[in-house]
mmCIF file of N, CA and C in Angstrom:
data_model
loop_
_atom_site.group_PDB
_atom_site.id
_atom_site.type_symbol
_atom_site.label_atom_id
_atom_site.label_comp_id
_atom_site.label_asym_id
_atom_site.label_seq_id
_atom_site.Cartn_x
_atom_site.Cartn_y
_atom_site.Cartn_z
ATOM 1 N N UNK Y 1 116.237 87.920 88.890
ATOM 2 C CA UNK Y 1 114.874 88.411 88.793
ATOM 3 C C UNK Y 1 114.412 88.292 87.345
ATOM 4 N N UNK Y 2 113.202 87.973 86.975
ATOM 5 C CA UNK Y 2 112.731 88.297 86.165
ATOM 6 C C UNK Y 2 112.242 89.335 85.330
ATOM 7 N N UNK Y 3 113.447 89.710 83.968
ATOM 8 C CA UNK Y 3 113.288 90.723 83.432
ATOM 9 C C UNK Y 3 112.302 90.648 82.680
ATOM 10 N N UNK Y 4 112.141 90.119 82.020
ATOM 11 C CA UNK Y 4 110.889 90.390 81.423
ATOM 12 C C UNK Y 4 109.466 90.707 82.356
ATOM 13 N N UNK Y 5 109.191 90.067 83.409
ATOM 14 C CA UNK Y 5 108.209 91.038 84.337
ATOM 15 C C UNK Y 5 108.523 92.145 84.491
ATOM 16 N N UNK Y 6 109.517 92.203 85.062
ATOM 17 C CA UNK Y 6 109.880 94.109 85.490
ATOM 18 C C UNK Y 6 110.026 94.775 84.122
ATOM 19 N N UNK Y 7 110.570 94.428 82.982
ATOM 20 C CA UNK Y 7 110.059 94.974 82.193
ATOM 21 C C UNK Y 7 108.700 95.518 81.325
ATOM 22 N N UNK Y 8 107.941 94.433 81.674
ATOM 23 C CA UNK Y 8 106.648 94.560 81.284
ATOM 24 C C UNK Y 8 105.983 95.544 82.480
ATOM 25 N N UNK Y 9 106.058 95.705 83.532
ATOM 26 C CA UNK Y 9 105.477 96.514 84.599
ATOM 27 C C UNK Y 9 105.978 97.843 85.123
ATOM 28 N N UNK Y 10 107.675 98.048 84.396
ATOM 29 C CA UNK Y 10 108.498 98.907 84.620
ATOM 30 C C UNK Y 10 107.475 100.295 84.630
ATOM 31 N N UNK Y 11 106.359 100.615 84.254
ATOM 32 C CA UNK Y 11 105.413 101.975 83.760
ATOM 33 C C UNK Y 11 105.375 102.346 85.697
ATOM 34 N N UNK Y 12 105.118 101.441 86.144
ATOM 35 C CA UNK Y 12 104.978 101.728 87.933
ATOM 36 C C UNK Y 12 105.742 102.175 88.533
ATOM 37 N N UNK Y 13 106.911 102.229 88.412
ATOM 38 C CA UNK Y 13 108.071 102.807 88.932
ATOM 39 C C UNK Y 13 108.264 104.507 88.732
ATOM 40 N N UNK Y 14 107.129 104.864 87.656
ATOM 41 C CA UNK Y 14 107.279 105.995 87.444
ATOM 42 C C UNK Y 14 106.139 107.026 87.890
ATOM 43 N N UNK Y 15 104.797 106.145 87.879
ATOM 44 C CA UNK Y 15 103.691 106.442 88.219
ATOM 45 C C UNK Y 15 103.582 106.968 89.618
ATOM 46 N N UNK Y 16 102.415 107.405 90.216
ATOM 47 C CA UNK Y 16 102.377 108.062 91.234
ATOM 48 C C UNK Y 16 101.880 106.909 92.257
ATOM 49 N N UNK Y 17 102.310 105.487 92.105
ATOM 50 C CA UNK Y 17 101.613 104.266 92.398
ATOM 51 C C UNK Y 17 102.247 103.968 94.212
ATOM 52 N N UNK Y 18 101.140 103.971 94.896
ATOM 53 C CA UNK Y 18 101.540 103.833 96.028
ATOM 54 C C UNK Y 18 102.651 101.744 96.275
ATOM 55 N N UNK Y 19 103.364 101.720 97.082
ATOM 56 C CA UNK Y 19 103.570 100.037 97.224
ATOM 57 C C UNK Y 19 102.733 99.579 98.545
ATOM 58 N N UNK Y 20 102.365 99.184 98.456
ATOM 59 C CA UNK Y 20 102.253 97.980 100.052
ATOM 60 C C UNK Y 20 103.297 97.441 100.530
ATOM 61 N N UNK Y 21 104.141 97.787 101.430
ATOM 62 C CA UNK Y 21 105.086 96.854 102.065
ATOM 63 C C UNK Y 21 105.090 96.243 103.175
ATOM 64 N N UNK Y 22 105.537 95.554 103.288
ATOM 65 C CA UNK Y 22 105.091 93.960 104.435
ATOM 66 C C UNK Y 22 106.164 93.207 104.853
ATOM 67 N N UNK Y 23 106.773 93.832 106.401
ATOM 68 C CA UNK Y 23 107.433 93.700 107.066
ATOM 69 C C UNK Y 23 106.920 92.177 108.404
ATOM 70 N N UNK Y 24 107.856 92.222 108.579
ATOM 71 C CA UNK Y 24 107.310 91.011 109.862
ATOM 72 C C UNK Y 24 107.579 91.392 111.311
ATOM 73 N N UNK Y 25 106.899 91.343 112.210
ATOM 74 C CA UNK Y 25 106.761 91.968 113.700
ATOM 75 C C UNK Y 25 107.583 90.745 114.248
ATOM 76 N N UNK Y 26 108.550 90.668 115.294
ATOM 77 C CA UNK Y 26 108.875 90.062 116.032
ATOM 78 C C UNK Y 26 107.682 88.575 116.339
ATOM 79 N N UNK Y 27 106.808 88.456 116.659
ATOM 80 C CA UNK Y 27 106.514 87.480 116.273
ATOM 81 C C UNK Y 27 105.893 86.791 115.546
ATOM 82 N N UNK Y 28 106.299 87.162 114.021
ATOM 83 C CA UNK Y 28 106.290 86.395 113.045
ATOM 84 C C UNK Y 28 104.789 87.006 111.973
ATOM 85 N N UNK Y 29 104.200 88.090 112.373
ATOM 86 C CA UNK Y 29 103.026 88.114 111.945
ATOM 87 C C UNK Y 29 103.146 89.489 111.260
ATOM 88 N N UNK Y 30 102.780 89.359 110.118
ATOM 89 C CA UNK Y 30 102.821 90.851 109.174
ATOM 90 C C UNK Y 30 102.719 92.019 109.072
ATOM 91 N N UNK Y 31 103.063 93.048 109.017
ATOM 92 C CA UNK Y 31 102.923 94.230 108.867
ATOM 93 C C UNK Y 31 103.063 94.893 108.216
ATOM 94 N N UNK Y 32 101.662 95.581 107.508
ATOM 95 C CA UNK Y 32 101.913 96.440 105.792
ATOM 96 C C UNK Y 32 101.396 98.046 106.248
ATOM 97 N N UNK Y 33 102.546 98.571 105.197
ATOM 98 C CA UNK Y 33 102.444 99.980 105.461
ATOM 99 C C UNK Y 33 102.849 100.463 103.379
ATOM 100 N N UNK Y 34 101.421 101.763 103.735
ATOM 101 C CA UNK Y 34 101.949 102.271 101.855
ATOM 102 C C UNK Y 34 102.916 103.015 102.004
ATOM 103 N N UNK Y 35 103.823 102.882 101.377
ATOM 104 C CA UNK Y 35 104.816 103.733 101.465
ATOM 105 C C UNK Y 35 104.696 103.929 99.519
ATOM 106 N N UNK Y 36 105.645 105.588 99.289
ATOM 107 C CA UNK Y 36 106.023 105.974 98.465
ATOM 108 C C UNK Y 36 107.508 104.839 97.877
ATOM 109 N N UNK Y 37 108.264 104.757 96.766
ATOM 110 C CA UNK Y 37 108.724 103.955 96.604
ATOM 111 C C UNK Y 37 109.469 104.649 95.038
ATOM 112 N N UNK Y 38 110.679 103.888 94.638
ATOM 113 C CA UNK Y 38 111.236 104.277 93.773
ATOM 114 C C UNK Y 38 112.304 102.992 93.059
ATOM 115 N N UNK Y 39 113.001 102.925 91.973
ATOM 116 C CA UNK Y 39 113.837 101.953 91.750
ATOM 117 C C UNK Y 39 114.679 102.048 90.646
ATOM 118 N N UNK Y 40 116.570 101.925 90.899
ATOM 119 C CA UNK Y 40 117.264 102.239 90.787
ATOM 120 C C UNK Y 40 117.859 101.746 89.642
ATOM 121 N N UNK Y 41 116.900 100.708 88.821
ATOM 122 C CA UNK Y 41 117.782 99.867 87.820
ATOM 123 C C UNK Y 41 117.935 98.894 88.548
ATOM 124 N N UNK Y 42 118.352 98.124 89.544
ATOM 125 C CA UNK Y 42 118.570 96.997 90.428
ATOM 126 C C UNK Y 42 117.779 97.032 91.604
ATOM 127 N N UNK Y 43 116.997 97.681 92.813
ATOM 128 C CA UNK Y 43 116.823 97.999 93.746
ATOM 129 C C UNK Y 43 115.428 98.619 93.988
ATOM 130 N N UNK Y 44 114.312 98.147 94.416
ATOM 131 C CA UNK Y 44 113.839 99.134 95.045
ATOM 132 C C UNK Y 44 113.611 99.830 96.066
ATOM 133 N N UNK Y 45 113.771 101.163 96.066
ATOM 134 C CA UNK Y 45 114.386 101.819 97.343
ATOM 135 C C UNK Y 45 112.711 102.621 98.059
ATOM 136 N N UNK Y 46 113.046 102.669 99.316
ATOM 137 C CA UNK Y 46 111.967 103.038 100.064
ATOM 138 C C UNK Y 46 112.539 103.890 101.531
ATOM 139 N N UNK Y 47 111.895 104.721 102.099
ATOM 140 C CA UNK Y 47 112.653 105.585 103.148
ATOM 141 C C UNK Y 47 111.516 105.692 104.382
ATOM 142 N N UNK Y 48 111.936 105.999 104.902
ATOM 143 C CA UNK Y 48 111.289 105.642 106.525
ATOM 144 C C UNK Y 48 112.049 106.634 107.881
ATOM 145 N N UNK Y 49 111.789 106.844 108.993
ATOM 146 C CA UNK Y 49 112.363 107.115 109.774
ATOM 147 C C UNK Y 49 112.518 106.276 110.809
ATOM 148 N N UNK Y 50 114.254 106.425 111.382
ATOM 149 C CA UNK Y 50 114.494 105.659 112.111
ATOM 150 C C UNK Y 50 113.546 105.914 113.692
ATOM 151 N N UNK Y 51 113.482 104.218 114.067
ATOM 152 C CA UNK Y 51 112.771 103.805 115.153
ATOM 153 C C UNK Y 51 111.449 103.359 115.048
ATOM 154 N N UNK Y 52 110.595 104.081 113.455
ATOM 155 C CA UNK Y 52 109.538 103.670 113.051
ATOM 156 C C UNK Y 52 109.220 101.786 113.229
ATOM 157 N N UNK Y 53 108.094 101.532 113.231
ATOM 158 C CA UNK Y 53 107.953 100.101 112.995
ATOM 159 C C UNK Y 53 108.526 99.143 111.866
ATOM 160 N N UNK Y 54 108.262 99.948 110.614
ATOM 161 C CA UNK Y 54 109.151 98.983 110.002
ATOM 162 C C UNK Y 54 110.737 99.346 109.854
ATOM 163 N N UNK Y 55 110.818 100.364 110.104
ATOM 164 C CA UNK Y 55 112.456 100.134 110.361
ATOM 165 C C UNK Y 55 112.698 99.203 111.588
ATOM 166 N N UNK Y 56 112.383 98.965 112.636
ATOM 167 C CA UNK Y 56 112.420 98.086 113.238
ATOM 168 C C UNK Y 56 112.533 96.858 112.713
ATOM 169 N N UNK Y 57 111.326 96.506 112.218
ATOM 170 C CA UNK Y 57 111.232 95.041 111.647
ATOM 171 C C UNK Y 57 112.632 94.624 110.607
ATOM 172 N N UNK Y 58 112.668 95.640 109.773
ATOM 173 C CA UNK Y 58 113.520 95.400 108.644
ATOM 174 C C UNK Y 58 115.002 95.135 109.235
ATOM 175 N N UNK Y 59 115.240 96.279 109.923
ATOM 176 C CA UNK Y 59 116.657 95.742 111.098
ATOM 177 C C UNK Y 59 117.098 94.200 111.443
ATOM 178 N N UNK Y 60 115.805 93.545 112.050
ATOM 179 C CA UNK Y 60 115.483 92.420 112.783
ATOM 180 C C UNK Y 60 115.376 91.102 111.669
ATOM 181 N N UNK Y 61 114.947 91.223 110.430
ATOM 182 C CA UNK Y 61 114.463 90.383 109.460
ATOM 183 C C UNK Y 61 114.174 91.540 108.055
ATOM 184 N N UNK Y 62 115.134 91.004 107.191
ATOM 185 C CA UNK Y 62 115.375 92.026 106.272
ATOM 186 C C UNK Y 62 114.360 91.551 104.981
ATOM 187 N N UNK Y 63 113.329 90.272 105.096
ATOM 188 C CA UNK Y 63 112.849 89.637 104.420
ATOM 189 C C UNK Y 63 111.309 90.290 104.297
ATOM 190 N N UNK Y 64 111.102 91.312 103.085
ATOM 191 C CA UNK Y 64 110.176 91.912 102.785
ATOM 192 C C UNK Y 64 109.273 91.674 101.362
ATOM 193 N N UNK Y 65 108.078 91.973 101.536
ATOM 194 C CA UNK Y 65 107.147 91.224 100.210
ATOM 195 C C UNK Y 65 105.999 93.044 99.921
ATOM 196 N N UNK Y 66 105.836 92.885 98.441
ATOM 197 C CA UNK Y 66 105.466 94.708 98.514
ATOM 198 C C UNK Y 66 104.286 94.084 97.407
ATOM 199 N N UNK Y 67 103.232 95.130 96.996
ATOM 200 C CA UNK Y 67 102.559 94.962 96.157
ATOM 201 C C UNK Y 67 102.588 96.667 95.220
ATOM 202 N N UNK Y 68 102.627 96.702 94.383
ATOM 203 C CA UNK Y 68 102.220 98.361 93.847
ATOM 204 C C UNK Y 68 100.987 97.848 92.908
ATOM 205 N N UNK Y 69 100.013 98.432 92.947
ATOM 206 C CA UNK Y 69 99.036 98.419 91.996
ATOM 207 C C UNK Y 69 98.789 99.435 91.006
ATOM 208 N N UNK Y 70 98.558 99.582 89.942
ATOM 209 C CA UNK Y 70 98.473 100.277 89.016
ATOM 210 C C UNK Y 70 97.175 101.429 89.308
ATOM 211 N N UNK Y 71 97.644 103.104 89.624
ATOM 212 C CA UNK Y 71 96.764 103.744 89.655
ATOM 213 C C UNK Y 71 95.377 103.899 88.979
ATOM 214 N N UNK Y 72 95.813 103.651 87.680
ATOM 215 C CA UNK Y 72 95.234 103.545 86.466
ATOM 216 C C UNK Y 72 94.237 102.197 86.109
ATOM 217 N N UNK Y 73 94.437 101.225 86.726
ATOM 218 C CA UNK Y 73 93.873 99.923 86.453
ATOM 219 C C UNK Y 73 94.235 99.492 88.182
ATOM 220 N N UNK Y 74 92.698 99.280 88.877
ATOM 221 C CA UNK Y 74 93.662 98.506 90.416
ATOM 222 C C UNK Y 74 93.162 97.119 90.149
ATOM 223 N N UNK Y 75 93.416 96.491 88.944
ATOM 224 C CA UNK Y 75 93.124 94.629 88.473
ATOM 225 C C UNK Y 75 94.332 94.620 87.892
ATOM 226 N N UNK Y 76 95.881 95.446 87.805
ATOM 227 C CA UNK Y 76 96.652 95.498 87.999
ATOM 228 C C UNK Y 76 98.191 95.638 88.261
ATOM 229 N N UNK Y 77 98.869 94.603 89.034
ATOM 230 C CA UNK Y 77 100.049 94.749 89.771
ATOM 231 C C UNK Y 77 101.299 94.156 89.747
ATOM 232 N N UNK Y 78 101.626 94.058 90.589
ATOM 233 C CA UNK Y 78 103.241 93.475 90.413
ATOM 234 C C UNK Y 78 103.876 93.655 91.799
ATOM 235 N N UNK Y 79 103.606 92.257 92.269
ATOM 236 C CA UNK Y 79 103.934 91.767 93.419
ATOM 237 C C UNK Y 79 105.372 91.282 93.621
ATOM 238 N N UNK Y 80 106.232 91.995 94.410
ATOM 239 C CA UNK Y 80 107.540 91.689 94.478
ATOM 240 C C UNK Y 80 108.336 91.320 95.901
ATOM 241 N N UNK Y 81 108.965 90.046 96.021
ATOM 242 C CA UNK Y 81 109.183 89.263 96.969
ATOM 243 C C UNK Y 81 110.885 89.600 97.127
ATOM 244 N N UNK Y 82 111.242 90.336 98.404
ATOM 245 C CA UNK Y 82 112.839 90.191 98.327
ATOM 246 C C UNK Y 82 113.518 90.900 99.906
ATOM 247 N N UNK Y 83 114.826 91.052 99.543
ATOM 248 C CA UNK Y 83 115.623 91.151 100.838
ATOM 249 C C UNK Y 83 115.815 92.671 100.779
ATOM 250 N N UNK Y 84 116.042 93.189 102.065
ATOM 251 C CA UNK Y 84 116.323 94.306 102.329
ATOM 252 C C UNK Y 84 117.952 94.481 102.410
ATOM 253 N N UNK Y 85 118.689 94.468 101.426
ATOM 254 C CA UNK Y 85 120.532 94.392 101.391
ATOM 255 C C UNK Y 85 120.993 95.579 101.650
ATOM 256 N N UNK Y 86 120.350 96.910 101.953
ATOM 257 C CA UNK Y 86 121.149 98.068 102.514
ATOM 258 C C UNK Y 86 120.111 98.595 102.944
ATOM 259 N N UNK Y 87 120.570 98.823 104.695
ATOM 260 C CA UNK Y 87 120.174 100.505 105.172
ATOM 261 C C UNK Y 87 120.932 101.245 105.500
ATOM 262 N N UNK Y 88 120.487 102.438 104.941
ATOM 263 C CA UNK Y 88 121.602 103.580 105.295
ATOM 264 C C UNK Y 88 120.772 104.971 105.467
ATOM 265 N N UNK Y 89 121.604 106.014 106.177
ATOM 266 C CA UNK Y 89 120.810 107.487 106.543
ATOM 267 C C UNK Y 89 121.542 107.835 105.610
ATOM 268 N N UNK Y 90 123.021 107.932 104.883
ATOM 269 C CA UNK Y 90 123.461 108.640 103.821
ATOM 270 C C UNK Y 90 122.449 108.511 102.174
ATOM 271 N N UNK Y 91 122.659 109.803 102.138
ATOM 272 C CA UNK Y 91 121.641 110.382 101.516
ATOM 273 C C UNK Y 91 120.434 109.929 101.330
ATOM 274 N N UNK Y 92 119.758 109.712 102.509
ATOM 275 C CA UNK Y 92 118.133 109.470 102.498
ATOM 276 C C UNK Y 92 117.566 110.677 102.836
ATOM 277 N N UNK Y 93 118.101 111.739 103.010
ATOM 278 C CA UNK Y 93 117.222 113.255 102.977
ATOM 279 C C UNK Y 93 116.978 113.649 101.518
ATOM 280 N N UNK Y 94 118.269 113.353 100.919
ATOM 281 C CA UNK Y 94 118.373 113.756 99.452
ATOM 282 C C UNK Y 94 116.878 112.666 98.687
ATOM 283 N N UNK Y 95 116.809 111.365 99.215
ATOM 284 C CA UNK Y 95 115.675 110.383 98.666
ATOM 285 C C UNK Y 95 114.282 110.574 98.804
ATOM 286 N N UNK Y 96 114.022 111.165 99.935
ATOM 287 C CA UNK Y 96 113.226 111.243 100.701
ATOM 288 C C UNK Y 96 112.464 112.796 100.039
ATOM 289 N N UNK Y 97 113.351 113.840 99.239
ATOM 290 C CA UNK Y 97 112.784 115.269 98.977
ATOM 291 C C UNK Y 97 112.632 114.629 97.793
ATOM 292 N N UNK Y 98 113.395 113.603 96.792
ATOM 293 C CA UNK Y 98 112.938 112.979 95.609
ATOM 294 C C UNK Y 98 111.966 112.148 95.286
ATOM 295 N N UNK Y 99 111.145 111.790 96.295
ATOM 296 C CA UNK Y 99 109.688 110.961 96.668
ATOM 297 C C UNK Y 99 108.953 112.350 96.311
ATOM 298 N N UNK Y 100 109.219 113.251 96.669
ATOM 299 C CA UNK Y 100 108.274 114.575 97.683
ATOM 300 C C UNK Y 100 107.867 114.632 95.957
ATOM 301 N N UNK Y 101 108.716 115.340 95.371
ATOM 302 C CA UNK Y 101 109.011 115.786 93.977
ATOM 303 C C UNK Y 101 108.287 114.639 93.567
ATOM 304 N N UNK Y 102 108.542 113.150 93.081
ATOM 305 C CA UNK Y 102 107.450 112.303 92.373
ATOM 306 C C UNK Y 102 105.768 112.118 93.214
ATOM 307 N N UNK Y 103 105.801 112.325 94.334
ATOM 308 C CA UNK Y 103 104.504 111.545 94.771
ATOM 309 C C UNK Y 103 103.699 113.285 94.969
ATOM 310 N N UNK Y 104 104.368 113.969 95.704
ATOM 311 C CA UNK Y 104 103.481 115.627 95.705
ATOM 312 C C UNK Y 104 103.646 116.663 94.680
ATOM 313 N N UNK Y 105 104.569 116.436 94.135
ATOM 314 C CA UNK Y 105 105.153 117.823 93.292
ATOM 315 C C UNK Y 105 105.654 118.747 93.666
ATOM 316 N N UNK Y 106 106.487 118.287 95.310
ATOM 317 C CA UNK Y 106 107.373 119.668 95.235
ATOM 318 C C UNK Y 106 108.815 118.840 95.766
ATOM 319 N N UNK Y 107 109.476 120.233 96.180
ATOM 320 C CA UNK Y 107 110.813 119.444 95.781
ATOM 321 C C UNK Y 107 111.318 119.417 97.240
ATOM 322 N N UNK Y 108 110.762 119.760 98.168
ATOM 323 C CA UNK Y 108 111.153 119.566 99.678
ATOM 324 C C UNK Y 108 110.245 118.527 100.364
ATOM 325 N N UNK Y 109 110.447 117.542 100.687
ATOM 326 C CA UNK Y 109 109.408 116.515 101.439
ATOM 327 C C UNK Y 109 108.786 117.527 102.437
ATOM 328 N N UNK Y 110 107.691 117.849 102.744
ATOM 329 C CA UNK Y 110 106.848 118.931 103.734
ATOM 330 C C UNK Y 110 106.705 118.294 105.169
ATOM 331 N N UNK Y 111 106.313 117.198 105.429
ATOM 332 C CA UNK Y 111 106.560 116.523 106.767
ATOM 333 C C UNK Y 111 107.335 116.141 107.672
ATOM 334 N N UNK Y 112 108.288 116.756 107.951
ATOM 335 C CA UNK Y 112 109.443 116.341 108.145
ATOM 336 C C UNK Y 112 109.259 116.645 109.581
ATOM 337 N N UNK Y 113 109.233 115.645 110.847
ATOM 338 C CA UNK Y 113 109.451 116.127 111.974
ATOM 339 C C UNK Y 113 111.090 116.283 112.757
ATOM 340 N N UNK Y 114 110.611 117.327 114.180
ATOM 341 C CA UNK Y 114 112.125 117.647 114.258
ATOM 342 C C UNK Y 114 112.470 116.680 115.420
ATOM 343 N N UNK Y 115 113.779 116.525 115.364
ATOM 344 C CA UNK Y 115 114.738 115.678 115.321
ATOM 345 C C UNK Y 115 114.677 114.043 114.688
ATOM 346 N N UNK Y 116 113.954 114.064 113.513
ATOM 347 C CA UNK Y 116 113.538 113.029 112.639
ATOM 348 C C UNK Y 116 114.760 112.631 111.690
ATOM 349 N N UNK Y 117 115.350 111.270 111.865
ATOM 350 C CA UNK Y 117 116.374 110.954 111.068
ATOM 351 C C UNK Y 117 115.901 109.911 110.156
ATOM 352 N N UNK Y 118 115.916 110.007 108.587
ATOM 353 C CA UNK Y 118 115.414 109.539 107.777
ATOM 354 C C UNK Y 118 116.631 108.160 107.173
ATOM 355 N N UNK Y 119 115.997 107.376 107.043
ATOM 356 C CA UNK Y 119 116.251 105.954 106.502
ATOM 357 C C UNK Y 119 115.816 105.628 105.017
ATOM 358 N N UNK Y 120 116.898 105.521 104.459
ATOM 359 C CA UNK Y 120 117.231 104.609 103.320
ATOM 360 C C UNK Y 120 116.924 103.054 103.058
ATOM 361 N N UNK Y 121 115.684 102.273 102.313
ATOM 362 C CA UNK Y 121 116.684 100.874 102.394
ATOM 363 C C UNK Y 121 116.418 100.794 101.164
ATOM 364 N N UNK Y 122 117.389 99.526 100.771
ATOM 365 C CA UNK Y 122 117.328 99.420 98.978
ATOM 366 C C UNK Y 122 117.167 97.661 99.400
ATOM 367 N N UNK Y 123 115.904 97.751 98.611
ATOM 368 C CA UNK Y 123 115.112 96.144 98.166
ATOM 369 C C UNK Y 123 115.742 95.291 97.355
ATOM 370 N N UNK Y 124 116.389 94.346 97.567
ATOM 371 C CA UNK Y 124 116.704 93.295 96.291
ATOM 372 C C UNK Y 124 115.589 92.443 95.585
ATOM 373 N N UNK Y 125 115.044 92.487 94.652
ATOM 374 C CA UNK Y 125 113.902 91.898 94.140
ATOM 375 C C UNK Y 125 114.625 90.166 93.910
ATOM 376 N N UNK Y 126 113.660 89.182 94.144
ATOM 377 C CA UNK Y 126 114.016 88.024 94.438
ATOM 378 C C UNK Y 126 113.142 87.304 93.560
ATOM 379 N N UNK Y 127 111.401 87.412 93.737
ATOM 380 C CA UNK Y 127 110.685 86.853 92.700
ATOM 381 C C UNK Y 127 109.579 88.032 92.885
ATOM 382 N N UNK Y 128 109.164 87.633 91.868
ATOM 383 C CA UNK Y 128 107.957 88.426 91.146
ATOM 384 C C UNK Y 128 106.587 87.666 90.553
ATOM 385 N N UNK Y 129 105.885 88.569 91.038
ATOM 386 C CA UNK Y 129 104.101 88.150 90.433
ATOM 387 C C UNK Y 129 103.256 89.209 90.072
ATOM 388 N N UNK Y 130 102.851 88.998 88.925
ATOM 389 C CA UNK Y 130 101.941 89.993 88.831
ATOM 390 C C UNK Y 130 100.656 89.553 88.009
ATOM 391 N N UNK Y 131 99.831 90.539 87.745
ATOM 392 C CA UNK Y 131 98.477 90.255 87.098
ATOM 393 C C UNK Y 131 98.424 91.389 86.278
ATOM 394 N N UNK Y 132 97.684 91.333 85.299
ATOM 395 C CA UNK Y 132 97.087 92.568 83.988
ATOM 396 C C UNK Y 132 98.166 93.118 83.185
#
């Protein structure tokens, strides 16, 4: 990947910046959902519940494309093209109350339905584009 992009854009990762992510439906045609979002030094990680649509998709075709735009400036972003190399439910409750804490400000994710099992995946960034 290109460090110097992610370095230059790294400010988003911290921001309250929603991603666009863009999964593919069984036949072949796109599907974007904002999700909250985070990243690990290598990875960006995103959580979901299982059976949802894009956990579906991602299961099926792990080949995902995201946009985050800059709260602050939406002329811009940093468009990131890559594979989905882990899902896991271990510790995606723990990920999922650490979204809550960056995107709401508290420290328990509040939505949580019952018998809702929460999903982990960690993004491998592959290529990168961005603008501003």
């Amino acid at each position: 990947m290109a460090d110097d992009k992610i370095e230059k854009y790294s400010d988003l990762f911290n921001k309250k910046a929603f991603a666009n992510l863009s999964t593919l439906m069984k036949d072949g045609s796109p599907q974007v959902t904002p999700v909250w979002f985070d990243y690990d030094g290598s990875h960006i990680r995103v959580n979901s519940a299982l059976g949802r649509v894009k956990d579906k998709n991602i299961r099926r075709d792990p080949r995902v494309s995201m946009a985050i735009q800059d709260p602050d400036n939406p002329y811009r972003y940093l468009e990131i093209r890559g594979k989905v190399v882990e899902i896991t439910q271990q510790g995606a409750e723990d990920h999922i109350d650490s979204l809550a804490q960056k995107y709401l400000g508290q420290a328990k994710y509040p939505y949580r339905q019952a018998g809702e099992v929460r999903v982990l995946y960690k993004i491998e960034p592959q290529k990168l584009s961005a603008m501003g």
